[in-house]
PDB file of C-alpha atoms and ligand atoms in Angstrom:
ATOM      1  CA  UNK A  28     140.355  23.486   9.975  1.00 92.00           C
ATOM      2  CA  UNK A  29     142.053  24.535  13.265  1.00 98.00           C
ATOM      3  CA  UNK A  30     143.507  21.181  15.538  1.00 98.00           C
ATOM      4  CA  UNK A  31     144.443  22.030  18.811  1.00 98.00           C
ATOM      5  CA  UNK A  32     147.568  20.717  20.993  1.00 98.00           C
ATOM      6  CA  UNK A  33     147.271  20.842  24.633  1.00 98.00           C
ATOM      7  CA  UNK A  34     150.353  22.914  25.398  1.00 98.00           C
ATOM      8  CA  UNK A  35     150.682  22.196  29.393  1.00 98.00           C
ATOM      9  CA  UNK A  36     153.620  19.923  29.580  1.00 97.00           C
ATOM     10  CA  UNK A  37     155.006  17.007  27.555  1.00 95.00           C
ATOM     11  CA  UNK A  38     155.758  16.355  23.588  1.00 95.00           C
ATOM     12  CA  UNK A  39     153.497  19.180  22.101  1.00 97.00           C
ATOM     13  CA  UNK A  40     155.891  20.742  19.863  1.00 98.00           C
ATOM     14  CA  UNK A  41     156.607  17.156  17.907  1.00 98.00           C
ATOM     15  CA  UNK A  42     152.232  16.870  17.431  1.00 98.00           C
ATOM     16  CA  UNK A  43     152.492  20.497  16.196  1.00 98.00           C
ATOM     17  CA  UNK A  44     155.020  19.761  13.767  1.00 98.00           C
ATOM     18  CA  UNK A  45     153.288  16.408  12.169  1.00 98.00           C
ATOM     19  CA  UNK A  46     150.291  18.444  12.045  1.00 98.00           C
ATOM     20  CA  UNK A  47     151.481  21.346  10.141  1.00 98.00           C
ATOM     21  CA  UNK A  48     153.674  18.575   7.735  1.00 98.00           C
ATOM     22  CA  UNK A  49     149.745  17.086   7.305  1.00 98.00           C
ATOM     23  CA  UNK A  50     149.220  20.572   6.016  1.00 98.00           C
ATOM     24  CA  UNK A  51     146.269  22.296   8.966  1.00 98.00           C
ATOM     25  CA  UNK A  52     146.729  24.854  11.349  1.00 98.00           C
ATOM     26  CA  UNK A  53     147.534  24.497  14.993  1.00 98.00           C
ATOM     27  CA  UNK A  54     146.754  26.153  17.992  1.00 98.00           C
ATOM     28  CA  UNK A  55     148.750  25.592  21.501  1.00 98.00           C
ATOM     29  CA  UNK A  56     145.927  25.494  23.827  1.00 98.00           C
ATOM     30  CA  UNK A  57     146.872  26.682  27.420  1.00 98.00           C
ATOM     31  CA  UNK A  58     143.260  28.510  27.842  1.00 97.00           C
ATOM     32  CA  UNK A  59     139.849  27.623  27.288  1.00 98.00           C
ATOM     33  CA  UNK A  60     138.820  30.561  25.076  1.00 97.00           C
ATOM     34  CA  UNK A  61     141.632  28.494  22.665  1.00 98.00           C
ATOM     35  CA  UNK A  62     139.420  25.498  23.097  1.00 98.00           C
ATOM     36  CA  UNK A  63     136.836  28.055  20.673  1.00 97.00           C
ATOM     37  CA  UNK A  64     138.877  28.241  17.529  1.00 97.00           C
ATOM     38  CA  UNK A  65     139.525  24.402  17.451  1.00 98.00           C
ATOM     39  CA  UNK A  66     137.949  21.304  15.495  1.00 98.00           C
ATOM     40  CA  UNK A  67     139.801  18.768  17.148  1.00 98.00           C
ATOM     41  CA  UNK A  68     142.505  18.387  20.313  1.00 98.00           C
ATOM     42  CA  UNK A  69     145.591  16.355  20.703  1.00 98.00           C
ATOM     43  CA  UNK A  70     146.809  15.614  24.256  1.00 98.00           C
ATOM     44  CA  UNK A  71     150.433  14.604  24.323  1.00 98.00           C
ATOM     45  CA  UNK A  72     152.890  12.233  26.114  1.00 97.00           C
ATOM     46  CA  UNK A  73     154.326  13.475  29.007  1.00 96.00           C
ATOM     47  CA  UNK A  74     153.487  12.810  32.768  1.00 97.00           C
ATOM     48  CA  UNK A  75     149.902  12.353  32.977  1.00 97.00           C
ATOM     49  CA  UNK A  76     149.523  13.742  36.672  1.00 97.00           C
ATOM     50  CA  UNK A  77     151.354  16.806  35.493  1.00 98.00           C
ATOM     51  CA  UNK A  78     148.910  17.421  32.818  1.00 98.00           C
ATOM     52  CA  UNK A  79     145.940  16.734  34.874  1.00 98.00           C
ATOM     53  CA  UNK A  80     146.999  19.231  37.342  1.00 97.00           C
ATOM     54  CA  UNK A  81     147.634  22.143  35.306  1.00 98.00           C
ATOM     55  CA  UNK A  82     144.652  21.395  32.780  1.00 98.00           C
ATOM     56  CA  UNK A  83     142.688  22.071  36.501  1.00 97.00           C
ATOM     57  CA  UNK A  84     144.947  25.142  37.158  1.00 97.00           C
ATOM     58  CA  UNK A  85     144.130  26.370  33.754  1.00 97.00           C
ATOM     59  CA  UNK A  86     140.384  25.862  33.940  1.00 97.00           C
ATOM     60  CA  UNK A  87     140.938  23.162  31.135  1.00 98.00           C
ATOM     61  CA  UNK A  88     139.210  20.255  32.577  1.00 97.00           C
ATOM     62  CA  UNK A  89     135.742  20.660  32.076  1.00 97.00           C
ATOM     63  CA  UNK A  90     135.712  22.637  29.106  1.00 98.00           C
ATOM     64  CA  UNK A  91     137.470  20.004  27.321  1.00 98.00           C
ATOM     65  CA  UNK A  92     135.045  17.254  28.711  1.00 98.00           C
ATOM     66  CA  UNK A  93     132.123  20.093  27.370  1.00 98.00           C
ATOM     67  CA  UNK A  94     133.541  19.764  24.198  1.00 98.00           C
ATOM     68  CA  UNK A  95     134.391  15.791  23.998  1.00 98.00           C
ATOM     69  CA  UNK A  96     130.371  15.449  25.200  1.00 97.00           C
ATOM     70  CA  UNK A  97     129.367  17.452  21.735  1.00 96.00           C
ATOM     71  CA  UNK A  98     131.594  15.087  19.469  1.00 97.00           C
ATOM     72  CA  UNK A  99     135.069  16.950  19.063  1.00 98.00           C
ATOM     73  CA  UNK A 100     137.630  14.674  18.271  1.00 98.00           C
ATOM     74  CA  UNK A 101     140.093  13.908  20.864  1.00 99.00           C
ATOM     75  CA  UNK A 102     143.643  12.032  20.709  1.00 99.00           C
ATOM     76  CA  UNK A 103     145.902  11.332  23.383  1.00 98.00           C
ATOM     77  CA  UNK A 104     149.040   9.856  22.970  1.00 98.00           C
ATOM     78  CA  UNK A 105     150.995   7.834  26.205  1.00 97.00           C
ATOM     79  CA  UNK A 106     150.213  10.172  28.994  1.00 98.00           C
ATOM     80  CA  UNK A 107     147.786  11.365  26.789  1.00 98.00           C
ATOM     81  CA  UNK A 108     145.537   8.353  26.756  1.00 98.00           C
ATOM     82  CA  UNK A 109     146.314   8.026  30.944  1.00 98.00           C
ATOM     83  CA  UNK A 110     144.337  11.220  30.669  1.00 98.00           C
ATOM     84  CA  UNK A 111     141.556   9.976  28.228  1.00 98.00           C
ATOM     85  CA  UNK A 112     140.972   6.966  30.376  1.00 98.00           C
ATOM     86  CA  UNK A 113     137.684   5.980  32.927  1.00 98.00           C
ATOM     87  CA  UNK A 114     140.006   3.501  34.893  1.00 98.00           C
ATOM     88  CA  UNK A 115     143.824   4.214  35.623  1.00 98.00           C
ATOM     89  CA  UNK A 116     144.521   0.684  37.465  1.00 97.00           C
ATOM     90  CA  UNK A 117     145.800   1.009  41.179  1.00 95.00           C
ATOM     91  CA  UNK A 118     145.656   4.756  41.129  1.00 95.00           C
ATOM     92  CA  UNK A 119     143.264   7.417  42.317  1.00 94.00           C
ATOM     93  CA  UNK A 120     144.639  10.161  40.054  1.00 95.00           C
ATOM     94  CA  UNK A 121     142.214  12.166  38.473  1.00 95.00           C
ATOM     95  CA  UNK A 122     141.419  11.854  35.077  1.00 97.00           C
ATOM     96  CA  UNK A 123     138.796  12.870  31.769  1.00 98.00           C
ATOM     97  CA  UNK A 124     137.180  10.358  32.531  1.00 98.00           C
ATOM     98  CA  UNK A 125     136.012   9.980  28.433  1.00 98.00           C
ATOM     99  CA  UNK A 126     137.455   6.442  27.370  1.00 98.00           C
ATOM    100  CA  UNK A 127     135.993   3.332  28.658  1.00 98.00           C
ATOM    101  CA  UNK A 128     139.599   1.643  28.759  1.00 98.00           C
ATOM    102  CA  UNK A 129     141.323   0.590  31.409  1.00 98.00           C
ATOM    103  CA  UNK A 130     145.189   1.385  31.562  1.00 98.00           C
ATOM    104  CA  UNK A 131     147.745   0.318  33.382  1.00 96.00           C
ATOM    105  CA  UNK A 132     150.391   3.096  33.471  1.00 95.00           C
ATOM    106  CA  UNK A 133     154.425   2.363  32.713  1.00 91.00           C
ATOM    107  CA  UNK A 134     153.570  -0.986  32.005  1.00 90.00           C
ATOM    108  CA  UNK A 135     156.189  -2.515  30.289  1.00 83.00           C
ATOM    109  CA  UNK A 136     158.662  -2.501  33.075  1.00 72.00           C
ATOM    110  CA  UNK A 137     162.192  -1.057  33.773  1.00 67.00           C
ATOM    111  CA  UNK A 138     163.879  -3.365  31.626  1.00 62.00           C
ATOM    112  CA  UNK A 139     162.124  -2.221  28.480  1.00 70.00           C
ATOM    113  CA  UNK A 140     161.463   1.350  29.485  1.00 85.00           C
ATOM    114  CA  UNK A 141     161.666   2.421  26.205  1.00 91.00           C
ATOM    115  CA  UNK A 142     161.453   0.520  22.708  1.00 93.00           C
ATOM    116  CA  UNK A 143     160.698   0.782  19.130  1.00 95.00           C
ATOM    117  CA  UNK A 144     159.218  -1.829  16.937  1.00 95.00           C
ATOM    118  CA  UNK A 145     157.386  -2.658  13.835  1.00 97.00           C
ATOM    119  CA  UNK A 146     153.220  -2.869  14.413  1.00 98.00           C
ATOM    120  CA  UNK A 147     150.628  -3.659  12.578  1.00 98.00           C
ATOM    121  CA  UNK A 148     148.024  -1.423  12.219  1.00 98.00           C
ATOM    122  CA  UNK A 149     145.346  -2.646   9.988  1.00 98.00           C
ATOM    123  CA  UNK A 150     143.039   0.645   9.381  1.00 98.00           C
ATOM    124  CA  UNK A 151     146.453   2.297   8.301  1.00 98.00           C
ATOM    125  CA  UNK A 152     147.185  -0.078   5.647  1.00 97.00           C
ATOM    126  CA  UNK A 153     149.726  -2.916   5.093  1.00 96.00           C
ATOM    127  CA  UNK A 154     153.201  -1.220   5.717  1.00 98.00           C
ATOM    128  CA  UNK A 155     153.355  -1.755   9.459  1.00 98.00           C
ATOM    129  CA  UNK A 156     154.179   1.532  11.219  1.00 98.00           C
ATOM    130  CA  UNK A 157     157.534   2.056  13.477  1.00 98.00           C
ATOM    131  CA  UNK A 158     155.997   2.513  17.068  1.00 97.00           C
ATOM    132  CA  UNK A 159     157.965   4.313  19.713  1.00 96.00           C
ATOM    133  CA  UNK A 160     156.898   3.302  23.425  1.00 96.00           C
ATOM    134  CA  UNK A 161     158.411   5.527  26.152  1.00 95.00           C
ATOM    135  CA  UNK A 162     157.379   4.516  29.854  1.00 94.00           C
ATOM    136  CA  UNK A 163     154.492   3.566  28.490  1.00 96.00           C
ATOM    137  CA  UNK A 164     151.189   2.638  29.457  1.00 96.00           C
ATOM    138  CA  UNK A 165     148.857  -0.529  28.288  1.00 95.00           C
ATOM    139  CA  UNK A 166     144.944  -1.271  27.938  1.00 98.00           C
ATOM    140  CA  UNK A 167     144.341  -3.945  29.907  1.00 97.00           C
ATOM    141  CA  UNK A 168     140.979  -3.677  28.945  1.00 97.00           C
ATOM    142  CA  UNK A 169     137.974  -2.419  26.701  1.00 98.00           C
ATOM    143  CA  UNK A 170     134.102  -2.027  27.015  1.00 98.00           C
ATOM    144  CA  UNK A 171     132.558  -3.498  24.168  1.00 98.00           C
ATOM    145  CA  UNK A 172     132.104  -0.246  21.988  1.00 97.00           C
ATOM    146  CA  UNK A 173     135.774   0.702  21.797  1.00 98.00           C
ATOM    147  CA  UNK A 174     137.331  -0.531  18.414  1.00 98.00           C
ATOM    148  CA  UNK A 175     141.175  -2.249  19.252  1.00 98.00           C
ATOM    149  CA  UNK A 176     143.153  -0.795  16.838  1.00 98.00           C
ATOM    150  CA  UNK A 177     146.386  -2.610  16.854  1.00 98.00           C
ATOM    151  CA  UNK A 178     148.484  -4.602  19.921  1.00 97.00           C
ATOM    152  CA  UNK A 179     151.694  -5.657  20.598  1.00 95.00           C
ATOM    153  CA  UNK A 180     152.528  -9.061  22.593  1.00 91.00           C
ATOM    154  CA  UNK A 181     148.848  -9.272  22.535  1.00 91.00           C
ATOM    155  CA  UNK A 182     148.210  -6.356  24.502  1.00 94.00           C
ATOM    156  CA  UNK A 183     146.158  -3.436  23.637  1.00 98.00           C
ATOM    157  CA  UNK A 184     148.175  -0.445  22.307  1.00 98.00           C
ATOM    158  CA  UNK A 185     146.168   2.009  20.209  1.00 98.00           C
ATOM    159  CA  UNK A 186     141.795   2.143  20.049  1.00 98.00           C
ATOM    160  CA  UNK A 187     139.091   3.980  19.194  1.00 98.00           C
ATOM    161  CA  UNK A 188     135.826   4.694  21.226  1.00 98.00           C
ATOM    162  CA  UNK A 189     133.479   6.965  18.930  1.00 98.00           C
ATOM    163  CA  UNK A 190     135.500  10.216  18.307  1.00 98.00           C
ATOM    164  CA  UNK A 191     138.296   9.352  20.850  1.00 98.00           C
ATOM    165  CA  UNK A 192     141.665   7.865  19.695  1.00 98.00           C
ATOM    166  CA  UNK A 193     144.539   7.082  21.817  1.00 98.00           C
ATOM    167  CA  UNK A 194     147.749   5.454  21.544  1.00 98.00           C
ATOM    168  CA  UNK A 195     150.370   4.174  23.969  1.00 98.00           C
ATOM    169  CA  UNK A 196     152.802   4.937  21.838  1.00 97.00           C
ATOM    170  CA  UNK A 197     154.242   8.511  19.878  1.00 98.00           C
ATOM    171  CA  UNK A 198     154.040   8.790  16.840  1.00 98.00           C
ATOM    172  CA  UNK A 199     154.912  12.136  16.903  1.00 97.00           C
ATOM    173  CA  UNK A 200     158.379  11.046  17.224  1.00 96.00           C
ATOM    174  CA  UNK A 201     158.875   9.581  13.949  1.00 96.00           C
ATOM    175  CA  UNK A 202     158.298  10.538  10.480  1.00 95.00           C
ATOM    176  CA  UNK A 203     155.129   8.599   9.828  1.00 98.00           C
ATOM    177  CA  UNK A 204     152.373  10.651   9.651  1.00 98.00           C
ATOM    178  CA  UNK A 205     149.488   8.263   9.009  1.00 98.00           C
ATOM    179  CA  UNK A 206     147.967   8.147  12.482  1.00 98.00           C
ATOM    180  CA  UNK A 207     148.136  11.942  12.310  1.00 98.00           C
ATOM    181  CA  UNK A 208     146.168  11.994   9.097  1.00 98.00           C
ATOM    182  CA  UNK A 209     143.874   8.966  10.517  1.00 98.00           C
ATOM    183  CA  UNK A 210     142.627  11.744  13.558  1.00 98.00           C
ATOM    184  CA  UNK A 211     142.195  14.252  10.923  1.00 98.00           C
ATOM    185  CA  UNK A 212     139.927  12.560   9.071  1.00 98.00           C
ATOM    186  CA  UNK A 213     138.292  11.687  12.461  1.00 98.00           C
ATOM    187  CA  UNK A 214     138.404  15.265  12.766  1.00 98.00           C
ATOM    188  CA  UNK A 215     136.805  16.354   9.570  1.00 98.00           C
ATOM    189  CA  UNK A 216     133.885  13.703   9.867  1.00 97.00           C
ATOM    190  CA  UNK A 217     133.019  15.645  12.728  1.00 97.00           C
ATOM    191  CA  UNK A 218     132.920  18.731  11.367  1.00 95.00           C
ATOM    192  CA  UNK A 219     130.668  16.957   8.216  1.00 92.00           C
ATOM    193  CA  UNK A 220     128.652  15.350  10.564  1.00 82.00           C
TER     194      UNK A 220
HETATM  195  N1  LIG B 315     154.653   7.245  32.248  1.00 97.20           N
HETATM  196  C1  LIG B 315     153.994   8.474  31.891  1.00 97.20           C
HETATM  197  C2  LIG B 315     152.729   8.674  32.716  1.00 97.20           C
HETATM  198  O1  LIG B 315     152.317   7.782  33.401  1.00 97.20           O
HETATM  199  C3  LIG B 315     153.656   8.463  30.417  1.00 97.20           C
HETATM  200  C4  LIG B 315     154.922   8.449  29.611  1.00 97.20           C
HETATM  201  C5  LIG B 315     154.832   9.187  28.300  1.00 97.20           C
HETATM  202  O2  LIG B 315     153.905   9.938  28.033  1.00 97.20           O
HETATM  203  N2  LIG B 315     155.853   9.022  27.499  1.00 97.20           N
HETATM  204  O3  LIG B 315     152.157   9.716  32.671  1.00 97.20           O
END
């Protein structure tokens, strides 16, 4: 099983790494013909209008929505669920348009532009898992068929819609790698299917 990291801009070599220490393969995906040898594709943190410009430059766009519409797993972490999203609140920056979620990008303010803390994650098990949040966005809200995965001060910071996951936080960046075995198993449910 090949998972592939969307190699445009942000925190891909930190999704690469987890994946590898969860024991698969990874490809960087820059081109669509990549998009052929892979099961499943993580879109990293970063700056979401940066990624959504250059997956357009790079013919990226559609041929991951081609693939999303056929059941490949997806997961996007901070920027990367900006990108997943139907409704980015205020803004008229393009997106995937895959998730019905509605985000509301840096959300937690200047004071706390970045923070750690302990969250509980039920569908990971009891030992809550050390979130990192980095300008990060929030779901402010959720059609009825996405599954709400864990929050934090009551807001919505990690769901599930089907075979899309996404996270406002990185958990890349720690040493965790539950979530990253989580969207593997998404991934080879898929592939079962
Ligand atoms: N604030 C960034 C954005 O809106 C996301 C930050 C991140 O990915 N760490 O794209």
């Amino acid at each position: 099983m090949k998972i592939g990291v969307l190699a445009l801009q942000g925190a891909f070599r930190e999704h690469r790494n987890m994946v590898e220490a969860c024991g698969h393969e990874v490809i960087e995906v820059r081109k669509p013909v990549e998009l052929d040898q892979i099961q499943g594709l993580i879109i990293p943190g970063g700056e979401s209008t940066t990624i959504t410009k250059l997956m357009r430059e790079f013919q990226l766009e559609q041929a991951i929505v081609s693939r999303a519409e056929v059941g490949m797993p997806i997961y996007g972490t901070c920027a990367g669920l900006i990108v997943l999203a139907k409704d980015i609140i205020g803004s008229s920056q393009p997106s995937l348009n895959l998730m019905d979620i509605s985000v509301q990008r840096n959300a937690f303010g200047r004071q706390i532009d970045s923070f750690e803390c302990e969250l509980a994650i039920p569908v990971l098990g009891y030992k809550p898992f050390a979130a990192v949040f980095i300008r990060a966005p929030l779901i402010e809200r959720v059609a009825p068929n996405v599954g709400i995965l864990a929050q934090y001060d009551s807001k919505i910071v990690f769901a599930r819609q089907g075979n899309f996951l996404a996270s406002s936080f990185h958990p890349e960046l720690t040493n965790d790698k539950r979530i990253h075995q989580y969207f593997i198993q998404m991934v080879e449910e898929a592939i079962n299917k």
